[in-house]
mmCIF file of C-alpha atoms in Angstrom:
data_model
loop_
_atom_site.group_PDB
_atom_site.id
_atom_site.type_symbol
_atom_site.label_atom_id
_atom_site.label_comp_id
_atom_site.label_asym_id
_atom_site.label_seq_id
_atom_site.Cartn_x
_atom_site.Cartn_y
_atom_site.Cartn_z
ATOM 1 C CA MET A 1 118.568 77.526 102.948
ATOM 2 C CA LYS A 2 115.326 76.173 104.027
ATOM 3 C CA THR A 3 112.532 75.259 101.726
ATOM 4 C CA ILE A 4 109.045 75.870 103.308
ATOM 5 C CA ASN A 5 105.465 75.462 101.769
ATOM 6 C CA LEU A 6 102.632 78.369 103.443
ATOM 7 C CA PRO A 7 99.203 78.069 102.575
ATOM 8 C CA ARG A 8 99.291 81.845 100.653
ATOM 9 C CA LYS A 9 101.321 82.682 97.821
ATOM 10 C CA TYR A 10 102.046 85.817 96.143
ATOM 11 C CA LYS A 11 100.717 86.841 93.055
ATOM 12 C CA PHE A 12 102.273 89.819 90.860
ATOM 13 C CA ILE A 13 99.456 91.470 88.601
ATOM 14 C CA GLU A 14 101.124 93.178 85.320
ATOM 15 C CA GLY A 15 100.240 96.441 85.271
ATOM 16 C CA GLU A 16 99.437 97.182 89.209
ATOM 17 C CA THR A 17 101.947 95.908 91.083
ATOM 18 C CA ASN A 18 105.797 97.293 91.577
ATOM 19 C CA PRO A 19 107.586 96.157 88.391
ATOM 20 C CA LEU A 20 110.295 94.948 90.998
ATOM 21 C CA TYR A 21 108.306 92.857 92.594
ATOM 22 C CA LYS A 22 107.543 90.741 89.345
ATOM 23 C CA ARG A 23 110.180 88.112 90.465
ATOM 24 C CA TYR A 24 108.565 87.257 93.454
ATOM 25 C CA ASP A 25 105.319 85.703 91.526
ATOM 26 C CA GLY A 26 104.448 82.510 93.256
ATOM 27 C CA TRP A 27 106.296 82.206 95.841
ATOM 28 C CA ASN A 28 105.370 81.671 99.798
ATOM 29 C CA LYS A 29 103.804 84.710 101.428
ATOM 30 C CA ILE A 30 103.662 85.636 105.183
ATOM 31 C CA SER A 31 102.010 89.338 106.830
ATOM 32 C CA TYR A 32 102.407 90.854 109.460
ATOM 33 C CA SER A 33 99.076 89.850 110.930
ATOM 34 C CA GLN A 34 99.139 86.322 109.696
ATOM 35 C CA LYS A 35 102.486 85.818 112.115
ATOM 36 C CA THR A 36 100.948 87.650 115.213
ATOM 37 C CA SER A 37 97.724 85.107 114.199
ATOM 38 C CA PHE A 38 99.621 82.381 114.467
ATOM 39 C CA GLN A 39 101.610 83.306 117.754
ATOM 40 C CA ASP A 40 98.626 84.066 119.696
ATOM 41 C CA TYR A 41 95.677 81.797 118.442
ATOM 42 C CA LYS A 42 97.321 79.187 116.635
ATOM 43 C CA MET A 43 93.881 77.341 116.303
ATOM 44 C CA GLY A 44 92.354 80.633 114.587
ATOM 45 C CA TYR A 45 95.277 80.800 112.181
ATOM 46 C CA LEU A 46 94.605 76.948 111.197
ATOM 47 C CA ARG A 47 91.155 77.812 110.289
ATOM 48 C CA ASP A 48 91.432 80.958 108.667
ATOM 49 C CA TYR A 49 94.594 80.659 106.725
ATOM 50 C CA ILE A 50 94.884 76.691 106.254
ATOM 51 C CA ILE A 51 91.529 74.860 106.699
ATOM 52 C CA GLY A 52 89.851 78.434 105.380
ATOM 53 C CA VAL A 53 86.522 78.269 107.094
ATOM 54 C CA GLY A 54 87.240 82.128 107.618
ATOM 55 C CA ASN A 55 85.284 82.472 110.881
ATOM 56 C CA ASN A 56 87.637 84.424 112.770
ATOM 57 C CA GLU A 57 86.412 85.339 116.489
ATOM 58 C CA SER A 58 88.163 89.188 116.012
ATOM 59 C CA GLY A 59 86.329 89.307 112.731
ATOM 60 C CA ILE A 60 84.259 92.287 113.698
ATOM 61 C CA PHE A 61 87.050 94.399 115.149
ATOM 62 C CA ALA A 62 89.279 93.996 112.163
ATOM 63 C CA ALA A 63 86.125 94.518 109.782
ATOM 64 C CA PHE A 64 85.702 97.757 111.547
ATOM 65 C CA GLY A 65 89.037 99.141 111.284
ATOM 66 C CA SER A 66 89.770 97.880 107.825
ATOM 67 C CA ASN A 67 86.621 100.097 106.735
ATOM 68 C CA CYS A 68 88.035 103.150 108.995
ATOM 69 C CA GLY A 69 91.190 102.831 107.131
ATOM 70 C CA ASP A 70 89.490 102.174 103.338
ATOM 71 C CA TYR A 71 87.615 105.533 104.344
ATOM 72 C CA LEU A 72 90.902 107.868 105.400
ATOM 73 C CA ASN A 73 92.059 106.574 101.720
ATOM 74 C CA PRO A 74 90.720 109.123 99.443
ATOM 75 C CA TYR A 75 91.365 106.582 96.434
ATOM 76 C CA ASP A 76 88.946 103.876 98.036
ATOM 77 C CA GLU A 77 85.596 103.634 96.592
ATOM 78 C CA GLY A 78 84.356 101.178 99.107
ATOM 79 C CA GLU A 79 80.839 101.345 100.891
ATOM 80 C CA TYR A 80 81.768 101.499 104.537
ATOM 81 C CA ASP A 81 78.810 99.935 105.610
ATOM 82 C CA LEU A 82 79.911 99.854 109.229
ATOM 83 C CA LEU A 83 80.485 103.373 109.975
ATOM 84 C CA SER A 84 78.147 105.662 111.302
ATOM 85 C CA ASN A 85 77.186 109.116 110.368
ATOM 86 C CA ASN A 86 79.427 110.324 113.169
ATOM 87 C CA ASP A 87 82.304 108.086 112.657
ATOM 88 C CA ILE A 88 82.711 109.532 109.165
ATOM 89 C CA VAL A 89 82.713 113.070 110.754
ATOM 90 C CA ILE A 90 85.259 112.139 113.264
ATOM 91 C CA LEU A 91 87.260 110.025 110.172
ATOM 92 C CA ASP A 92 87.277 113.288 108.110
ATOM 93 C CA THR A 93 89.133 115.527 110.680
ATOM 94 C CA LEU A 94 91.857 113.128 109.586
ATOM 95 C CA LYS A 95 91.085 112.853 105.905
ATOM 96 C CA THR A 96 90.785 116.215 105.007
ATOM 97 C CA ASN A 97 94.374 116.915 106.483
ATOM 98 C CA HIS A 98 96.312 114.401 104.594
ATOM 99 C CA PRO A 99 99.266 115.713 103.162
ATOM 100 C CA LYS A 100 99.279 116.848 99.736
ATOM 101 C CA ASN A 101 102.157 114.233 98.151
ATOM 102 C CA ALA A 102 100.736 111.463 100.314
ATOM 103 C CA SER A 103 100.167 108.127 99.040
ATOM 104 C CA PHE A 104 97.915 105.051 100.794
ATOM 105 C CA GLU A 105 98.154 101.217 100.682
ATOM 106 C CA TYR A 106 101.981 101.182 99.515
ATOM 107 C CA GLU A 107 102.766 97.649 99.142
ATOM 108 C CA ILE A 108 106.024 96.362 100.576
ATOM 109 C CA LEU A 109 107.562 93.106 100.034
ATOM 110 C CA ILE A 110 110.646 91.864 102.119
ATOM 111 C CA ASP A 111 112.477 89.043 100.631
ATOM 112 C CA LEU A 112 113.172 86.848 103.133
ATOM 113 C CA GLU A 113 116.080 84.374 101.302
ATOM 114 C CA PRO A 114 118.593 86.492 103.165
ATOM 115 C CA PHE A 115 116.970 85.126 106.314
ATOM 116 C CA GLY A 116 117.561 81.741 105.526
ATOM 117 C CA LEU A 117 113.724 80.986 103.475
ATOM 118 C CA LYS A 118 113.610 79.991 100.137
ATOM 119 C CA LYS A 119 111.212 81.911 97.680
ATOM 120 C CA THR A 120 109.347 83.206 100.443
ATOM 121 C CA VAL A 121 108.404 87.193 101.211
ATOM 122 C CA LEU A 122 107.069 89.262 103.704
ATOM 123 C CA GLN A 123 104.525 91.106 102.024
ATOM 124 C CA GLY A 124 102.742 94.636 103.990
ATOM 125 C CA PHE A 125 100.779 97.793 103.372
ATOM 126 C CA THR A 126 101.527 100.780 104.568
ATOM 127 C CA ASP A 127 98.311 103.062 105.496
ATOM 128 C CA ARG A 128 99.800 106.347 104.714
ATOM 129 C CA GLN A 129 102.768 107.707 103.867
ATOM 130 C CA HIS A 130 104.438 110.932 102.294
ATOM 131 C CA LEU A 131 108.134 112.624 101.277
ATOM 132 C CA THR A 132 108.867 115.446 104.087
ATOM 133 C CA GLU A 133 110.312 118.444 102.496
ATOM 134 C CA LYS A 134 113.773 117.487 103.770
ATOM 135 C CA GLY A 135 113.267 114.011 101.994
ATOM 136 C CA PHE A 136 112.487 111.645 104.565
ATOM 137 C CA LEU A 137 109.838 109.205 104.812
ATOM 138 C CA GLU A 138 107.050 109.884 107.041
ATOM 139 C CA THR A 139 104.675 106.804 107.842
ATOM 140 C CA THR A 140 101.825 105.909 109.761
ATOM 141 C CA ASP A 141 99.592 103.002 110.764
ATOM 142 C CA TYR A 142 95.898 103.432 111.534
ATOM 143 C CA LYS A 143 94.774 101.426 114.253
ATOM 144 C CA THR A 144 90.999 101.706 115.697
ATOM 145 C CA LEU A 145 91.558 100.357 119.735
ATOM 146 C CA THR A 146 89.957 100.897 123.178
ATOM 147 C CA ILE A 147 92.519 103.706 124.056
ATOM 148 C CA LYS A 148 92.550 102.604 128.081
ATOM 149 C CA THR A 149 93.387 99.059 127.647
ATOM 150 C CA LYS A 150 95.450 99.342 124.518
ATOM 151 C CA LYS A 151 97.372 102.023 124.007
ATOM 152 C CA ALA A 152 100.161 100.611 126.022
ATOM 153 C CA PHE A 153 100.566 97.849 124.146
ATOM 154 C CA TYR A 154 101.348 100.201 120.800
ATOM 155 C CA GLU A 155 103.725 101.608 122.627
ATOM 156 C CA SER A 156 105.846 98.879 123.501
ATOM 157 C CA ASP A 157 108.109 96.630 121.728
ATOM 158 C CA GLU A 158 105.498 93.929 121.701
ATOM 159 C CA TYR A 159 104.129 95.760 118.441
ATOM 160 C CA GLN A 160 106.469 95.802 115.468
ATOM 161 C CA GLN A 161 104.416 96.013 112.145
ATOM 162 C CA LEU A 162 105.880 99.483 111.592
ATOM 163 C CA SER A 163 109.656 98.220 111.974
ATOM 164 C CA THR A 164 108.911 95.672 109.037
ATOM 165 C CA TYR A 165 107.144 98.598 107.216
ATOM 166 C CA GLY A 166 110.537 100.549 107.395
ATOM 167 C CA TYR A 167 112.883 98.294 106.602
ATOM 168 C CA GLY A 168 111.390 97.331 103.334
ATOM 169 C CA LEU A 169 110.890 100.947 102.441
ATOM 170 C CA GLU A 170 114.472 101.349 103.551
ATOM 171 C CA GLU A 171 115.349 98.382 101.122
ATOM 172 C CA LEU A 172 113.408 100.147 98.671
ATOM 173 C CA GLY A 173 116.038 103.531 99.032
ATOM 174 C CA PHE A 174 113.842 105.259 101.076
ATOM 175 C CA LYS A 175 115.640 107.750 103.953
ATOM 176 C CA ILE A 176 112.970 106.306 106.892
ATOM 177 C CA GLY A 177 111.566 109.477 108.747
ATOM 178 C CA GLU A 178 108.909 109.495 111.673
ATOM 179 C CA MET A 179 106.817 106.607 112.325
ATOM 180 C CA TYR A 180 104.015 106.416 114.211
ATOM 181 C CA VAL A 181 100.564 104.821 114.963
ATOM 182 C CA THR A 182 97.590 107.156 114.760
ATOM 183 C CA GLY A 183 95.285 105.454 117.447
ATOM 184 C CA LEU A 184 91.310 106.095 116.763
ATOM 185 C CA GLY A 185 89.682 105.350 119.781
ATOM 186 C CA ARG A 186 86.918 102.680 119.871
ATOM 187 C CA SER A 187 83.908 102.375 122.025
ATOM 188 C CA GLY A 188 81.646 98.982 121.982
ATOM 189 C CA ASN A 189 82.904 95.267 122.021
ATOM 190 C CA ASN A 190 80.337 93.321 120.887
ATOM 191 C CA THR A 191 77.795 92.477 118.518
ATOM 192 C CA ILE A 192 74.115 92.200 118.888
ATOM 193 C CA LYS A 193 71.449 89.666 117.335
ATOM 194 C CA GLY A 194 71.666 89.882 113.889
ATOM 195 C CA ASP A 195 75.320 90.294 113.736
ATOM 196 C CA LYS A 196 74.464 94.347 113.893
ATOM 197 C CA ASN A 197 77.590 95.965 114.681
ATOM 198 C CA VAL A 198 77.562 98.227 117.548
ATOM 199 C CA LEU A 199 81.483 99.592 117.571
ATOM 200 C CA ARG A 200 81.926 102.904 117.179
ATOM 201 C CA LEU A 201 84.510 105.639 117.300
ATOM 202 C CA SER A 202 84.701 107.974 120.343
ATOM 203 C CA GLY A 203 86.282 110.890 118.884
ATOM 204 C CA GLU A 204 89.373 110.421 120.553
ATOM 205 C CA ILE A 205 92.410 110.334 118.234
ATOM 206 C CA ILE A 206 96.063 109.842 119.611
ATOM 207 C CA ARG A 207 99.371 109.634 118.226
ATOM 208 C CA ILE A 208 102.052 106.704 119.271
ATOM 209 C CA GLU A 209 105.406 107.310 118.314
ATOM 210 C CA LYS A 210 107.911 104.483 116.889
ATOM 211 C CA PRO A 211 110.809 105.088 115.619
ATOM 212 C CA TYR A 212 112.575 103.405 113.051
ATOM 213 C CA ASP A 213 115.131 101.227 114.683
ATOM 214 C CA ARG A 214 117.026 99.093 111.582
ATOM 215 C CA GLU A 215 118.830 96.712 114.021
ATOM 216 C CA LYS A 216 115.583 95.908 116.008
ATOM 217 C CA ALA A 217 113.885 95.497 112.670
ATOM 218 C CA ILE A 218 115.815 92.691 111.382
ATOM 219 C CA LYS A 219 115.577 90.766 114.968
ATOM 220 C CA VAL A 220 111.777 91.218 114.090
ATOM 221 C CA ILE A 221 111.877 89.942 110.640
ATOM 222 C CA GLU A 222 114.025 87.208 111.705
ATOM 223 C CA SER A 223 111.551 86.060 113.909
ATOM 224 C CA ILE A 224 108.738 85.940 111.242
ATOM 225 C CA ALA A 225 111.152 83.641 109.589
ATOM 226 C CA LYS A 226 110.939 81.546 112.399
ATOM 227 C CA THR A 227 107.641 81.481 112.364
ATOM 228 C CA CYS A 228 106.975 80.658 109.023
ATOM 229 C CA ALA A 229 109.292 77.515 109.358
ATOM 230 C CA ASP A 230 106.436 76.451 112.139
ATOM 231 C CA ILE A 231 103.851 77.270 110.171
ATOM 232 C CA SER A 232 105.061 75.005 107.349
ATOM 233 C CA GLU A 233 105.179 72.305 109.482
ATOM 234 C CA TYR A 234 101.767 72.772 110.703
ATOM 235 C CA TYR A 235 100.835 72.900 106.987
ATOM 236 C CA GLU A 236 102.772 69.512 106.297
ATOM 237 C CA VAL A 237 100.817 67.669 108.712
ATOM 238 C CA TYR A 238 97.081 69.335 107.509
ATOM 239 C CA ASN A 239 98.052 68.346 103.717
ATOM 240 C CA ASN A 240 99.418 65.207 104.671
ATOM 241 C CA ILE A 241 96.360 64.157 106.562
ATOM 242 C CA PHE A 242 94.087 65.643 103.831
ATOM 243 C CA ALA A 243 95.745 63.543 101.448
ATOM 244 C CA LEU A 244 95.150 60.156 103.532
ATOM 245 C CA LYS A 245 91.726 61.283 103.284
ATOM 246 C CA GLU A 246 91.123 61.338 99.499
ATOM 247 C CA ARG A 247 92.708 58.041 99.138
#
């Protein structure tokens, strides 16, 4: 089993975190978004997660998507300052139709020791999940997207975030039912002077089916474990350079 060191560590919060996760306190932590960030744009990952500058070029898109997801969570108490009145009207078509027994932002931890990494976990949060009458867990992931250009990506095997959720939920004892992306059509692709947000929801809402496949999920998690090892090597180089500067 390989010992690695990642920039982020898992923190267990007594009274808030699932008691099953207490044993992971202080372990290395990776997320699916960190994995894709490192693979697609290493300099951005190094800046955001290792150096800590936090000036991600896709920040406005991520922030707008987060505002939409937070608003759809009926237990969230944010200000949603990036949403227009019309955006809220569109989101309410979903929010008012949540299943009665739905839960939101459900934390999932996947132990990566069986995948060869010592004291490392993959962390995720489902956007919404609920048990059906037959006892299966139905899970959806909210994504804001330009439907014309990004729909095919979420339909493809290139997008596997829900696969990792399915594996983690199955390990917790759930029977996995339907899994799908709820795509929220987005228009606009920039910001204007003064950092004013010009991203808006178009009103189009689509459902993209992502059936759970355990074997496929295991392969995805294996690739994430490999990415963790790569990140650890970069992080070690950074720490060595920083230590030299401190002398």
